[in-house]
Each structure stands twice: as structure tokens, then as C-alpha cells.
Short mmCIF file of C-alpha atoms in Angstrom, two decimals:
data_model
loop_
_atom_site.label_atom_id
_atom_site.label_comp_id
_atom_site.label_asym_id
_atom_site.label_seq_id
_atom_site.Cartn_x
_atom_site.Cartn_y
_atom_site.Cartn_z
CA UNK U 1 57.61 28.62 60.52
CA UNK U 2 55.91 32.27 60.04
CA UNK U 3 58.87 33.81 60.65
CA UNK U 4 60.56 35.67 57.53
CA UNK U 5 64.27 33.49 59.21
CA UNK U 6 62.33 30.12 58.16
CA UNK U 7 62.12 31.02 54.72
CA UNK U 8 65.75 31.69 54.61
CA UNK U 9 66.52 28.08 56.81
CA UNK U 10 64.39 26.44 54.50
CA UNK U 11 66.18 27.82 51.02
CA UNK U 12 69.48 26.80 53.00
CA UNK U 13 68.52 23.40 53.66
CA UNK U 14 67.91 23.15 49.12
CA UNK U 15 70.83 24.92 48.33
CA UNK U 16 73.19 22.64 51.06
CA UNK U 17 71.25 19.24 49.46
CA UNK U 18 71.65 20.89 45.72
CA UNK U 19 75.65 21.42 46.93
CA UNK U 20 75.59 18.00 47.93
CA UNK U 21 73.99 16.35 44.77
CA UNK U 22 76.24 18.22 42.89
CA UNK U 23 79.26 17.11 44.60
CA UNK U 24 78.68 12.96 44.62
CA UNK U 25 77.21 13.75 40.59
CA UNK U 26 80.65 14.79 39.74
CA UNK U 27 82.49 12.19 41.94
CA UNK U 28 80.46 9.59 39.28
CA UNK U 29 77.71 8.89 41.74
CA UNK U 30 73.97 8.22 40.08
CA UNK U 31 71.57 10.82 41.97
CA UNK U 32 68.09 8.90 41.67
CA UNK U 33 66.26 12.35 39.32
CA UNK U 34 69.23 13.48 38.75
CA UNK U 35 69.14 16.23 41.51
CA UNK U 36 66.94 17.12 44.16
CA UNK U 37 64.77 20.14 45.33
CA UNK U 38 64.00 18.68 48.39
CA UNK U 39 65.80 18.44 51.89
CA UNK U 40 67.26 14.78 50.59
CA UNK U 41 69.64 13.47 48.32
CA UNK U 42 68.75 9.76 47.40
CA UNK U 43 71.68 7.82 45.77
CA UNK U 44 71.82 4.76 43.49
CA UNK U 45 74.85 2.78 44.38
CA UNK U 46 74.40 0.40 41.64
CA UNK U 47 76.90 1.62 39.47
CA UNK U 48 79.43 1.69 42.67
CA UNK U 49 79.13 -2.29 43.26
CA UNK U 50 77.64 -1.56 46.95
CA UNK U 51 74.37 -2.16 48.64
CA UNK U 52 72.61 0.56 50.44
CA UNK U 53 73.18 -1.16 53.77
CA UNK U 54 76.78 -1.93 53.42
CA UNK U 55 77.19 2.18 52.17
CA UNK U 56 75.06 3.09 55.53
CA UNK U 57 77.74 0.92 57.37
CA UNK U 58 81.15 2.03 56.02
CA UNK U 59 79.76 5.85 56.52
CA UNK U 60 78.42 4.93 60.33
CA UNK U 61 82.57 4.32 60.46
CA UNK U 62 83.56 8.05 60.10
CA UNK U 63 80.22 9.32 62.01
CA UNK U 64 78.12 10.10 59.11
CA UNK U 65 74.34 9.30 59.45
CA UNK U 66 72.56 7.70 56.20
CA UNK U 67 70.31 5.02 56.00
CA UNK U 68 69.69 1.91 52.78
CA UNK U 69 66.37 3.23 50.85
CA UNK U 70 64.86 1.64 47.89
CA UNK U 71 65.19 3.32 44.15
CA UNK U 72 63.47 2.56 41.39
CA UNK U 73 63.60 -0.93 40.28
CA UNK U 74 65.49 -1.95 43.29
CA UNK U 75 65.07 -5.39 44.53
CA UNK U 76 61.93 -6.61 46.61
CA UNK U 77 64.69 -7.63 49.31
CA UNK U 78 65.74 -4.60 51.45
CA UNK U 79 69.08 -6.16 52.39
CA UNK U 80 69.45 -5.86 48.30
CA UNK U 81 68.46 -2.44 47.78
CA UNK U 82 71.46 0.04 46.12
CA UNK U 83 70.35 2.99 47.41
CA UNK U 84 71.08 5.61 50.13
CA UNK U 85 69.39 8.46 51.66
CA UNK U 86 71.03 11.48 52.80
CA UNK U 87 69.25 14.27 54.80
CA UNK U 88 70.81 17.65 55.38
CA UNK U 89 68.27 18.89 57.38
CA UNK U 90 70.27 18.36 61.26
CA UNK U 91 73.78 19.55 59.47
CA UNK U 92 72.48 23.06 58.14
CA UNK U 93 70.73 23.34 61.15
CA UNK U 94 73.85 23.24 62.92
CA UNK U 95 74.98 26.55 60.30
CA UNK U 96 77.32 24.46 57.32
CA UNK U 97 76.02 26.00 54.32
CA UNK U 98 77.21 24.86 50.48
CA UNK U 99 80.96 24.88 50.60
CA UNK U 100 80.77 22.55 53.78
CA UNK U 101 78.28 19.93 51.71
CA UNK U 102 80.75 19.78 48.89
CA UNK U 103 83.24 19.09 51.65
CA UNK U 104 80.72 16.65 53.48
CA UNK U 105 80.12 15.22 49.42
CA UNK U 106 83.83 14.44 48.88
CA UNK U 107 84.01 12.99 52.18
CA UNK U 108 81.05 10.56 51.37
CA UNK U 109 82.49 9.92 48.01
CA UNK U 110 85.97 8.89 49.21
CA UNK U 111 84.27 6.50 51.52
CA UNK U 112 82.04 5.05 48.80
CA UNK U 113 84.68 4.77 46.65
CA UNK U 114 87.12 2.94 49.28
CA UNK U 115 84.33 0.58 50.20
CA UNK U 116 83.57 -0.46 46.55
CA UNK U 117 87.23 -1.67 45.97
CA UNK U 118 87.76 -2.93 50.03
CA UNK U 119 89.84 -0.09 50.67
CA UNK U 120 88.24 1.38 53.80
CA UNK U 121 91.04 1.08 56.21
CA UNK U 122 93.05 3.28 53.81
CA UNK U 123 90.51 6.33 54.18
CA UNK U 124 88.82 5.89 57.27
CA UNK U 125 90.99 7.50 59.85
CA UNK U 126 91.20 10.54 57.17
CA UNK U 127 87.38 10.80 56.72
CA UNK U 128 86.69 10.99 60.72
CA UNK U 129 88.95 13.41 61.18
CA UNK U 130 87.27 15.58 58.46
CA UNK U 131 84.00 15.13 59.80
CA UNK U 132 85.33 15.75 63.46
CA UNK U 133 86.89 18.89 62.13
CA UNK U 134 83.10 19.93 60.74
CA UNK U 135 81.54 19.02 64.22
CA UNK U 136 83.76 21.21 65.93
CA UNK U 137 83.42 23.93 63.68
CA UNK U 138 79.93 24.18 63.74
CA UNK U 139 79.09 22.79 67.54
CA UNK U 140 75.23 21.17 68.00
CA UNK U 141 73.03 24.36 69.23
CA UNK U 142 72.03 23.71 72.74
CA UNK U 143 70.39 26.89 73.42
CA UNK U 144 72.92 28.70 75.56
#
């Protein structure tokens, strides 16, 4: 973390979750504070007819990793909470930078979207074969 390369990771990481935000904002998808600064985009899938968990599901489907988080004014229940949590964090580590989260955005739209109206099976094979395409593109670092 001293290092003058952290500084740029960490800028990265803002500007790939800014990217990101951006993205699902214009696909009409409610960013809880409109935005983020942070390494985390939290969603409100109210508007979209779908709970957190049942979003964290359908995305599991074409390998993306989410998970249901509460927003403000969700239920008390977590199986009723509307919103998702999205960390970029692991994917810029792995070197996709802005263009690849408005990539990774549409992707997670299209899934959303397909999910709200029980259209999954129509997108699904599409949308794991875009994020396959990003995996092998931009290989986990193992150090070698």
C-alpha cells in the first residue's frame, strides 16, 4: 500500500465501479446515492420487480459474483430485501479497466432485465459466453 502503483490500483478500482454505476444508471437501474466513490456499486432492484436474492441467483447463472444487501427502507426480512451489491475490487485486479465494466454493466443489465419478465433462458447462454470471453481475456494472476 506505500507503493506510488497502489495509488494508481486504488483510483482504478473508483473509476471501474464509477464505469459500472454509470452503465446499470442508464440501463434504468436505481444506484442506492446515485453513484458511488467507493470500490461498490449497491443497487435497488425495486423498480425492476426482483429481490436481491433472486438477482444474486440469475447472475450466479452466467458466473457473476453478487450478493442480496439491504437499502434503505428495505424490508426487516432479508429474503425481501431489493438490493444487490457489486464489488469490483477481484475484476480490476485481474487488469479490466472502464470499457470492460460498461461491458460487465450491460451484461448484468440484460440479465436483470430477462429475470424481471422470466426471460432468462433467452439470455443466459449469451451472457456466459460474454463473461467467459472477459475471463479469458484477462486470466486470474497466479504469480508466474
Amino acid at each position: 500500500a506505500l507503493q506510488p502503483t497502489f495509488a494508481d490500483y486504488a483510483a482504478q478500482i473508483v473509476a471501474n465501479a464509477r464505469s459500472l454505476a454509470s452503465t446499470l444508471q442508464n440501463r434504468n437501474i436505481r444506484i442506492v446515492s446515485g453513484g458511488t466513490d467507493t470500490h461498490l456499486v449497491l443497487l435497488d432492484l425495486s423498480n425492476n420487480g426482483l429481490t436481491g436474492k433472486r438477482a444474486e441467483i440469475a447472475l450466479d447463472k452466467v458466473n457473476i459474483t453478487s450478493n442480496k444487501n439491504a437499502v434503505p427502507n428495505d424490508s426487516p426480512r432479508p429474503q425481501d430485501w431489493v438490493g444487490l451489491r457489486l464489488g469490483v475490487g477481484a475484476a480490476t485486479t485481474r487488469g479490466l479497466v472502464e470499457t470492460d465494466f460498461a461491458e460487465l454493466g450491460n451484461i448484468i443489465a440484460d440479465v436483470i432485465e430477462a429475470e424481471a419478465i422470466g426471460d432468462l433462458d433467452n439470455v443466459i447462454v449469451d451472457a456466459q459466453k460474454r463473461v467467459a470471453r472477459m475471463c479469458i481475456n484477462y486470466p486470474i494472476y497466479t504469480g508466474d
